[in-house]
mmCIF file of C-alpha atoms in Angstrom:
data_model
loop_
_atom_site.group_PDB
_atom_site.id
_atom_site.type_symbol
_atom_site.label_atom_id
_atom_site.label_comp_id
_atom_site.label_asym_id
_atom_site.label_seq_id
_atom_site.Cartn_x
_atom_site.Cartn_y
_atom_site.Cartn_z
ATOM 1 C CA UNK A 518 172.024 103.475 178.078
ATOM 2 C CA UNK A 519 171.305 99.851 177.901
ATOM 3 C CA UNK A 520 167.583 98.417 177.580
ATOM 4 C CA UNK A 521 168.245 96.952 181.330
ATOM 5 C CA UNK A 522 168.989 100.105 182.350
ATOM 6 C CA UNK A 523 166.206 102.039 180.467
ATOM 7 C CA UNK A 524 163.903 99.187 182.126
ATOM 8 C CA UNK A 525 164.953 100.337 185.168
ATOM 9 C CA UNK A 526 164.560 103.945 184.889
ATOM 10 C CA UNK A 527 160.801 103.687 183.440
ATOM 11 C CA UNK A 528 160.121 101.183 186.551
ATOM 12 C CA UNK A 529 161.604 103.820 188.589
ATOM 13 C CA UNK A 530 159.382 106.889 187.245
ATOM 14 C CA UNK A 531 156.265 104.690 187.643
ATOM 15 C CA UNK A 532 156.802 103.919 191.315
ATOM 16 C CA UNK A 533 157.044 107.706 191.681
ATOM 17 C CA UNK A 534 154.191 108.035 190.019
ATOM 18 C CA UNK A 535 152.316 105.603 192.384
ATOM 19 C CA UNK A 536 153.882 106.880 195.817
ATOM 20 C CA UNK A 537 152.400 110.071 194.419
ATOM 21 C CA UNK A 538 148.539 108.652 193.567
ATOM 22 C CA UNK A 539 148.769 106.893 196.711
ATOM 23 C CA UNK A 540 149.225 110.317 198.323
ATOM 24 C CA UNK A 541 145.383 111.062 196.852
ATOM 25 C CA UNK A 542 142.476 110.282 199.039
ATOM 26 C CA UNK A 543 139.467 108.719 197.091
ATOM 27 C CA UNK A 544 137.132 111.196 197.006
ATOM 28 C CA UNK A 545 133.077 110.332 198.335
ATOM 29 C CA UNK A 546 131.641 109.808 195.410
ATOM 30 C CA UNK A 547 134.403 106.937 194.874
ATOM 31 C CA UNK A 548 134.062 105.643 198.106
ATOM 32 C CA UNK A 549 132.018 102.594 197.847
ATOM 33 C CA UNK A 550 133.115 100.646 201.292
ATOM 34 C CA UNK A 551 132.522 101.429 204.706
ATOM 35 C CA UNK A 552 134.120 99.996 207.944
ATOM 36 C CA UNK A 553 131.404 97.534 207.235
ATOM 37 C CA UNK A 554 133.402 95.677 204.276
ATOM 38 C CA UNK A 555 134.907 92.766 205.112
ATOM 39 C CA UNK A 556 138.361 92.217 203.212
ATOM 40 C CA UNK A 557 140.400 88.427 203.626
ATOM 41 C CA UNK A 558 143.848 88.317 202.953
ATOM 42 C CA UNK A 559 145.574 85.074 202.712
ATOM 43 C CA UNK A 560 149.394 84.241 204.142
ATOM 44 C CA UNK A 561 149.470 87.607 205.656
ATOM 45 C CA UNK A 562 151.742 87.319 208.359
ATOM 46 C CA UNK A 563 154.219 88.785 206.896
ATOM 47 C CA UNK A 564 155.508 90.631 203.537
ATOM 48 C CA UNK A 565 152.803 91.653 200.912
ATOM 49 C CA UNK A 566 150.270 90.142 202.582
ATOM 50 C CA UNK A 567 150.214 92.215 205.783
ATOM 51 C CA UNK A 568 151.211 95.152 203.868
ATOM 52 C CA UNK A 569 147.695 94.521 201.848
ATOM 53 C CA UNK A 570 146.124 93.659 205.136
ATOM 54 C CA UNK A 571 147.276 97.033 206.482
ATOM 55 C CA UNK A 572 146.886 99.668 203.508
ATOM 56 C CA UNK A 573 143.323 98.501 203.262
ATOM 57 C CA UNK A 574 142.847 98.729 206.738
ATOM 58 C CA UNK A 575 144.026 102.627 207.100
ATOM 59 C CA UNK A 576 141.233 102.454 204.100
ATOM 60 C CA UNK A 577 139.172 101.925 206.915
ATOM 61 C CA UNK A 578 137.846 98.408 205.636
ATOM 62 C CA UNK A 579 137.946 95.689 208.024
ATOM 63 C CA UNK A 580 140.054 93.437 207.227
ATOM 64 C CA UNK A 581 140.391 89.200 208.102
ATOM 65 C CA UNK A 582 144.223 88.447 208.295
ATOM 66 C CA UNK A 583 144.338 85.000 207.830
ATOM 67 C CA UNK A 584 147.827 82.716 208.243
ATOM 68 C CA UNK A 585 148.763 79.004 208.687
ATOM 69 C CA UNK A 586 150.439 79.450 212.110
ATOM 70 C CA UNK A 587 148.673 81.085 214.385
ATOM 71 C CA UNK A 588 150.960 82.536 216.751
ATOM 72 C CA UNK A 589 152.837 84.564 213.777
ATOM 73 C CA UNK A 590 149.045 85.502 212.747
ATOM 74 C CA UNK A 591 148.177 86.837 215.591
ATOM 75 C CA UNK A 592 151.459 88.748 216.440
ATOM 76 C CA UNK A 593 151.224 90.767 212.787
ATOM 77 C CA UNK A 594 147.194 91.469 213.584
ATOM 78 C CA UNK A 595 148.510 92.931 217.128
ATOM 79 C CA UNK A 596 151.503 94.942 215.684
ATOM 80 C CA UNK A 597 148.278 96.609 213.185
ATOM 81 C CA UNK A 598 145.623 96.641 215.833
ATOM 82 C CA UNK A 599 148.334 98.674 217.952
ATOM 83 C CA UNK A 600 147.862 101.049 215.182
ATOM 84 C CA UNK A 601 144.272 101.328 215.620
ATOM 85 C CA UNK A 602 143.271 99.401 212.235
ATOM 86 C CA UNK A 603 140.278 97.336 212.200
ATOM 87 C CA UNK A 604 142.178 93.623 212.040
ATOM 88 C CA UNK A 605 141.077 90.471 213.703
ATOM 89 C CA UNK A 606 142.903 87.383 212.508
ATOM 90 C CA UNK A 607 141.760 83.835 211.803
ATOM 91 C CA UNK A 608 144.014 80.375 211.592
ATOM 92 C CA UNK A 609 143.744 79.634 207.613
ATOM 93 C CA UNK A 610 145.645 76.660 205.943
ATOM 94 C CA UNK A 611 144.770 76.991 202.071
ATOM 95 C CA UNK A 612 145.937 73.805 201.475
ATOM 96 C CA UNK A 613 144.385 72.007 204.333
ATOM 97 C CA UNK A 614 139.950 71.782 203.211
ATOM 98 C CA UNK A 615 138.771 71.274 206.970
ATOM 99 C CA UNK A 616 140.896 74.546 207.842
ATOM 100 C CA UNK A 617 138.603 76.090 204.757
ATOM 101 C CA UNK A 618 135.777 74.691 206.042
ATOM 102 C CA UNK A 619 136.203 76.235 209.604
ATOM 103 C CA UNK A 620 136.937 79.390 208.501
ATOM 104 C CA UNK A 621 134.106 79.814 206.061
ATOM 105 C CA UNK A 622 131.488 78.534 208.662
ATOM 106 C CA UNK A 623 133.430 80.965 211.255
ATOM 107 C CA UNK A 624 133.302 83.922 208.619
ATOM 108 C CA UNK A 625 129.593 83.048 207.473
ATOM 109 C CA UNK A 626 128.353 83.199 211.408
ATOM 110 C CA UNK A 627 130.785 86.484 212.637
ATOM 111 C CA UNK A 628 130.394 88.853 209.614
ATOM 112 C CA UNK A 629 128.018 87.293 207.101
ATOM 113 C CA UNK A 630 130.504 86.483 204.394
ATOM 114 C CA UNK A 631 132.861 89.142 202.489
ATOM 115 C CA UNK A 632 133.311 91.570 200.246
ATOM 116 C CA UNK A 633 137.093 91.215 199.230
ATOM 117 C CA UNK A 634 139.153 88.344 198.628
ATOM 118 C CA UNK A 635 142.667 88.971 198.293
ATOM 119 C CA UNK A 636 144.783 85.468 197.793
ATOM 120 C CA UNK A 637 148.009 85.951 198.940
ATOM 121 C CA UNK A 638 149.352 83.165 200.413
ATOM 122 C CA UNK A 639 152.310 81.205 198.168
ATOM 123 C CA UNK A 640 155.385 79.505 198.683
ATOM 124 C CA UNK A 641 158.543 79.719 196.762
ATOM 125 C CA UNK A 642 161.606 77.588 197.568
ATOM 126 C CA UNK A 643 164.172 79.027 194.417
ATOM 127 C CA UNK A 644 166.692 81.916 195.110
ATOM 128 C CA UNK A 645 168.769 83.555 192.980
ATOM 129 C CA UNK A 646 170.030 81.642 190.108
ATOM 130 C CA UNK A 647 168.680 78.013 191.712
ATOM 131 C CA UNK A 648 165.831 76.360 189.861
ATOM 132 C CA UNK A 649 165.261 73.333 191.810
ATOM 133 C CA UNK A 650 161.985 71.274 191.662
ATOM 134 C CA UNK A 651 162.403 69.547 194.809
ATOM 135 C CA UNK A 652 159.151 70.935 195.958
ATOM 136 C CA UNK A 653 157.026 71.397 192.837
ATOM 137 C CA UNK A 654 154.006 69.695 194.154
ATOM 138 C CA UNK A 655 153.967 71.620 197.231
ATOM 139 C CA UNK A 656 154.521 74.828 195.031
ATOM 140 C CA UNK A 657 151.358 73.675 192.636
ATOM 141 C CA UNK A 658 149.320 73.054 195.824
ATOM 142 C CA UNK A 659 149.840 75.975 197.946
ATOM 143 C CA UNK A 660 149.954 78.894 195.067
ATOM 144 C CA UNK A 661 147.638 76.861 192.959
ATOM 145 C CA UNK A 662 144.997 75.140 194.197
ATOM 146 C CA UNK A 663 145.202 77.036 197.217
ATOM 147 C CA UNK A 664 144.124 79.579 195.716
ATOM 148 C CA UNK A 665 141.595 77.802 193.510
ATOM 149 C CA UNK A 666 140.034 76.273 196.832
ATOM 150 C CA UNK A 667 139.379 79.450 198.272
ATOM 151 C CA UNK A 668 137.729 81.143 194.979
ATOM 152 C CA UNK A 669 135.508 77.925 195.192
ATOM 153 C CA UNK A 670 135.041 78.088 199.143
ATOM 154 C CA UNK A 671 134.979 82.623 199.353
ATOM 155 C CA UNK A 672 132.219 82.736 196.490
ATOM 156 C CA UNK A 673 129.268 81.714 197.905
ATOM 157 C CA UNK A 674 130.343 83.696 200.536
ATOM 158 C CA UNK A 675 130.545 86.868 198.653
ATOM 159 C CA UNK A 676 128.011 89.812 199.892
ATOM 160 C CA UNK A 677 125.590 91.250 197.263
ATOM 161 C CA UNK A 678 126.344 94.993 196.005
ATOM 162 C CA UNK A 679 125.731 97.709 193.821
ATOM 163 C CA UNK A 680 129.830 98.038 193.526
ATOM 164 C CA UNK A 681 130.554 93.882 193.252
ATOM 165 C CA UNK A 682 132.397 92.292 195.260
ATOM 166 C CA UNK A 683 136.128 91.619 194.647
ATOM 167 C CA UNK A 684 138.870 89.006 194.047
ATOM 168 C CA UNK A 685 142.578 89.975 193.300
ATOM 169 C CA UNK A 686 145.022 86.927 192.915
ATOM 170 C CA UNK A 687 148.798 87.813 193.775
ATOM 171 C CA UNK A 688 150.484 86.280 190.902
ATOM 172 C CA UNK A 689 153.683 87.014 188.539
ATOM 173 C CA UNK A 690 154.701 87.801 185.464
ATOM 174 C CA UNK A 691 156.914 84.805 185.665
ATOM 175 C CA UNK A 692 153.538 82.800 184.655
ATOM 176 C CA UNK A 693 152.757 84.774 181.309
ATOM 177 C CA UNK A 694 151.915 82.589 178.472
ATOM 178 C CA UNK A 695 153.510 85.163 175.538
ATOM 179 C CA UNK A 696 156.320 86.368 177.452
ATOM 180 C CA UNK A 697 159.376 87.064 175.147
ATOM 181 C CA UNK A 698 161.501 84.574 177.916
ATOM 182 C CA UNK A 699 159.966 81.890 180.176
ATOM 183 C CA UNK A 700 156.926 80.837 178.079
ATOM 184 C CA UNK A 701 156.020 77.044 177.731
ATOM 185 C CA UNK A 702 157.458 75.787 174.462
ATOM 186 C CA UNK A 703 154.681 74.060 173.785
ATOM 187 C CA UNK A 704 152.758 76.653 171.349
ATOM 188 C CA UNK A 705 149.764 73.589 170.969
ATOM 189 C CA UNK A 706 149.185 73.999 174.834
ATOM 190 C CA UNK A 707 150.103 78.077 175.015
ATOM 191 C CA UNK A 708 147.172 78.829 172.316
ATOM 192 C CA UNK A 709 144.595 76.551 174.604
ATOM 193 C CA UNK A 710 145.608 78.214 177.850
ATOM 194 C CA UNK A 711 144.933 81.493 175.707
ATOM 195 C CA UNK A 712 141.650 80.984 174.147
ATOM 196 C CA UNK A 713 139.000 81.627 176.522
ATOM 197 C CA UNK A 714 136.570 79.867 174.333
ATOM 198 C CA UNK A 715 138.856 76.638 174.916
ATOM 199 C CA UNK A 716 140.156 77.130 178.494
ATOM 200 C CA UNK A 717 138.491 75.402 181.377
ATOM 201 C CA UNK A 718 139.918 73.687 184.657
ATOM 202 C CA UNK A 719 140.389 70.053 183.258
ATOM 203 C CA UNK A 720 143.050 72.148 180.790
ATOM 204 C CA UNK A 721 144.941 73.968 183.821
ATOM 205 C CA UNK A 722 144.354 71.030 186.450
ATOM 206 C CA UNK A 723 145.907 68.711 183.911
ATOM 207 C CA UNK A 724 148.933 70.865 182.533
ATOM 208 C CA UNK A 725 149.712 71.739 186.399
ATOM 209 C CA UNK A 726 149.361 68.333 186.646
ATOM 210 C CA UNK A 727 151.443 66.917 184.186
ATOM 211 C CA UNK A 728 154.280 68.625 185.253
ATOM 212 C CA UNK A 729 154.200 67.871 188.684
ATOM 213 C CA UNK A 730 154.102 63.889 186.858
ATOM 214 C CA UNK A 731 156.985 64.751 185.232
ATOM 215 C CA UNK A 732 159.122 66.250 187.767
ATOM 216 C CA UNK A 733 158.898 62.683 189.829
ATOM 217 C CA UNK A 734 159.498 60.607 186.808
ATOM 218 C CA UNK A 735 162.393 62.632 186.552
ATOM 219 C CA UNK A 736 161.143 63.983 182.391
ATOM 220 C CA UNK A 737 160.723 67.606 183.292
ATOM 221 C CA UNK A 738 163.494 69.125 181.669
ATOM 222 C CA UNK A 739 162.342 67.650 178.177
ATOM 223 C CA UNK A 740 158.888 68.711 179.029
ATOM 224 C CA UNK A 741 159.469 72.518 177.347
ATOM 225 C CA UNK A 742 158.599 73.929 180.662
ATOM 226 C CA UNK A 743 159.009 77.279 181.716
ATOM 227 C CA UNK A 744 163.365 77.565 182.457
ATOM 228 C CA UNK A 745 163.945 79.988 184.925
ATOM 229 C CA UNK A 746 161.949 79.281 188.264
ATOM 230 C CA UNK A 747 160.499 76.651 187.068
ATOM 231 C CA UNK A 748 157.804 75.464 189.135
ATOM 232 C CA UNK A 749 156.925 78.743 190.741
ATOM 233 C CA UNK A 750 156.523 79.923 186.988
ATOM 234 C CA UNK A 751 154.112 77.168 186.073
ATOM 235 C CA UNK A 752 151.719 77.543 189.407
ATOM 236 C CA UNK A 753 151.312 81.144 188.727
ATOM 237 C CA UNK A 754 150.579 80.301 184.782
ATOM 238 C CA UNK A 755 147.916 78.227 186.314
ATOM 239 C CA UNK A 756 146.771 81.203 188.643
ATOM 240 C CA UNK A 757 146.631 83.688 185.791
ATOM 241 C CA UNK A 758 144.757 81.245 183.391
ATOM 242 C CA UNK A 759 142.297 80.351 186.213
ATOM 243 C CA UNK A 760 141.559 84.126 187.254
ATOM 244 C CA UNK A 761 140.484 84.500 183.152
ATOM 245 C CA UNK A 762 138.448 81.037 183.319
ATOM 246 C CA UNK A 763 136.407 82.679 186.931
ATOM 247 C CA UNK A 764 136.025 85.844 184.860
ATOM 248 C CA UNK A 765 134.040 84.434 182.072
ATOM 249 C CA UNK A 766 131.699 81.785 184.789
ATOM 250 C CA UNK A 767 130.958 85.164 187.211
ATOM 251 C CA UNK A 768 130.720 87.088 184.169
ATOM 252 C CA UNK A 769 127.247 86.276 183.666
ATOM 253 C CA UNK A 770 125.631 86.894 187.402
ATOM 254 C CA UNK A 771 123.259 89.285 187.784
ATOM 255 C CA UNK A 772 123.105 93.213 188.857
ATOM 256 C CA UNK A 773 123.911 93.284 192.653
ATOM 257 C CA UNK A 774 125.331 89.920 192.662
ATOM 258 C CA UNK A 775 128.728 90.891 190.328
ATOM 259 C CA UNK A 776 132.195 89.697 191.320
ATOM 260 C CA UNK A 777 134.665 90.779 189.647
ATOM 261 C CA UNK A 778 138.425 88.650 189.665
ATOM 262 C CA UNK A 779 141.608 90.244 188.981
ATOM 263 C CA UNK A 780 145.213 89.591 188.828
ATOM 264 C CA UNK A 781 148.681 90.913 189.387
ATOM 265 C CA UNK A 782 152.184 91.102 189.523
ATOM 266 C CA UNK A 783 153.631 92.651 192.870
ATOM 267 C CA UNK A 784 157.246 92.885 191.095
ATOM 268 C CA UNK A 785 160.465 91.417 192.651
ATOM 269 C CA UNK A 786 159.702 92.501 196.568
ATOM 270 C CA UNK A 787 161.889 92.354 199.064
ATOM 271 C CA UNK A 788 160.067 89.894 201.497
ATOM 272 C CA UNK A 789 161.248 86.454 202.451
ATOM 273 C CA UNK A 790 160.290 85.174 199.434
ATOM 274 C CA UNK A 791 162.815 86.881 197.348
ATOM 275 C CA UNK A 792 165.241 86.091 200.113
ATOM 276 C CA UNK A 793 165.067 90.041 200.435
ATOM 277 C CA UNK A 794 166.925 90.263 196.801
ATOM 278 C CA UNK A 795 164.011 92.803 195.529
ATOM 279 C CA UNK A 796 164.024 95.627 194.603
ATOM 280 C CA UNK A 797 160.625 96.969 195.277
ATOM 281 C CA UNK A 798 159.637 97.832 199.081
ATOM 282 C CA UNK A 799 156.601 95.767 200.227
ATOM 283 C CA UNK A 800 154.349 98.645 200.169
ATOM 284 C CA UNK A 801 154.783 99.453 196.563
ATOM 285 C CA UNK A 802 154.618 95.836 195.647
ATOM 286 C CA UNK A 803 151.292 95.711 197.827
ATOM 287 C CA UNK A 804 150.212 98.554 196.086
ATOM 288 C CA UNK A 805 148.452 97.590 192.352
ATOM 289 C CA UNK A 806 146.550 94.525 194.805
ATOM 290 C CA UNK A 807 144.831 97.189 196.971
ATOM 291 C CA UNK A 808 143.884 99.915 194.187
ATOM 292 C CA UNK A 809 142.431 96.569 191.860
ATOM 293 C CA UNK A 810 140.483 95.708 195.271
ATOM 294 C CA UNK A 811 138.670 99.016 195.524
ATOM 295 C CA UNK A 812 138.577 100.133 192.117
ATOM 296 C CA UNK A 813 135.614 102.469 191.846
ATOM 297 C CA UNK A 814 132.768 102.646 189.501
ATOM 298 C CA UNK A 815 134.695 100.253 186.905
ATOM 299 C CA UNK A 816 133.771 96.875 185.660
ATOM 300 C CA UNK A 817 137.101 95.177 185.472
ATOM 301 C CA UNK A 818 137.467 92.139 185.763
ATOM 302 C CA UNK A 819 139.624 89.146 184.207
ATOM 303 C CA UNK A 820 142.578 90.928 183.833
ATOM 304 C CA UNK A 821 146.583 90.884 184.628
ATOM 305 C CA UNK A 822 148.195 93.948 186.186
ATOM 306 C CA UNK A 823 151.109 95.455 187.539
ATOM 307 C CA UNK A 824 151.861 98.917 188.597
ATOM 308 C CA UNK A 825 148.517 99.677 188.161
ATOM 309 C CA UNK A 826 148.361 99.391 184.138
ATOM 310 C CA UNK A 827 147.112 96.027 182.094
ATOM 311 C CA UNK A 828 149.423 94.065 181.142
ATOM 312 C CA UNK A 829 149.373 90.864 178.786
ATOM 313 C CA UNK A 830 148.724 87.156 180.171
#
């Protein structure tokens, strides 16, 4: 047996072994939300998102589904509502800061903030064995600093508890710094982005933004950039370093006040994205997202998942 095909086989098992933990009710005692939590998802018309939206909704949280069109939004909170889940939907474009604005003020007034933050919503415009960069700075901006502007705009936002509240980034492993394929070749750059101590947002603002400077100057391919996926890759590298960067500022709020920010790899899903070339249904893929966002009686925060185990940035 090749190590693709051993790969395979241990992915296999541990999707079992999650269909079968998902089977397992959390007991009382590990029950810290009510139908009083408020959980927002991001781009969840569709896909992961509303599979998020609706697994934490037969959790019996209620959940904000939030999308850029409306009409698509509102259609995927019927389809759950006609399931009797707690879902009301909101018009949310994360890359548009008066949409923000609007839906903060609307969430602030209706429910009193939020106790979940789940950023879903990304864009990815490569299939298969393309790795074109006509749209990198759309790619940087939605999965990016879309998410980024939402952290920023969600925090204040964020209702005090005894369990924290809770921020899971949908990311990839795609963006790991110390991957054994599809790191940055620059090792300078990789050890800043992987020191906390010298990691801050001027470092990932300005490597997202150099690249997206040297795709339109044309440089890119010189510029030891990630090769496969290119600017997907380096948005979620950006994600992943900004979800450690938020885990060291909120590290240091007070007892009540915690918020603890998480990320993770859903796996190659079959959703639009992938151009339905996954291999993982949307509910498993959904699944690592919801158990981070209800994790009981743990403290973690600033870490990178998938299939519900650590993995490295």
């Amino acid at each position: 047996m090749g190590s693709k095909e051993r790969a395979k086989e241990r992915r296999e098992k541990r999707l079992q072994e999650i269909s079968l933990l998902r089977t397992i009710p959390y007991s009382d005692h590990q029950r810290w939300w009510s139908s009083e939590t408020i959980a927002v998802v991001t781009g969840c018309n569709r896909g992961i998102g509303f599979e998020i939206s609706r697994q934490l909704a037969v959790h019996g949280l209620t959940v904000i589904l939030t999308s850029r069109d409306s009409n698509v939004g509102l259609e995927a909170a019927r389809v759950l509502q006609e399931g009797a889940l707690n879902v009301l939907f909101h018009q949310l474009d994360v890359l548009d800061p008066l949409s923000i604005k609007q839906f903060s003020e609307w969430l602030q007034q209706n429910y009193g903030g939020l106790d979940i933050l789940v950023n879903n919503a990304g864009v990815n415009f490569n299939l298969g064995s393309d790795n074109s960069v006509e749209y990198a700075q759309r790619v940087v901006a939605t999965n990016y600093f879309g998410t980024k502007n939402m952290i920023q705009a969600m925090i204040p936002l964020m209702k005090p508890s005894t369990a924290g509240a809770r921020i899971v980034n949908v990311s990839s492993r795609l963006g790991r710094l110390n991957g054994r394929r599809n790191r940055l070749e620059d090792v300078t750059l990789r050890q800043q982005l992987s020191d906390i101590d010298s990691l801050s947002e001027e470092l990932i603002d300005g490597t997202v933004s150099t690249f997206v400077q040297q795709v339109e100057d044309g440089t890119w391919t010189s510029g030891g950039w990630p090769q496969t996926f290119t600017d997907y890759s380096v948005s979620k590298l950006a994600v992943n370093a900004y979800t450690r960067l938020m885990a060291k500022v909120l590290s240091n709020r007070l007892e009540g006040h915690k918020i603890y920010i998480n990320c993770y790899c859903p796996g190659w899903v079959k959703t639009a994205m992938t151009g339905y070339a996954g291999n993982i249904s949307a509910e498993d893929g959904a699944d690592t997202g919801v158990w981070l966002a209800l994790l009981p009686d743990q403290a973690v925060t600033g870490k990178f998942f998938a299939e519900r185990r650590e993995i490295n940035f």
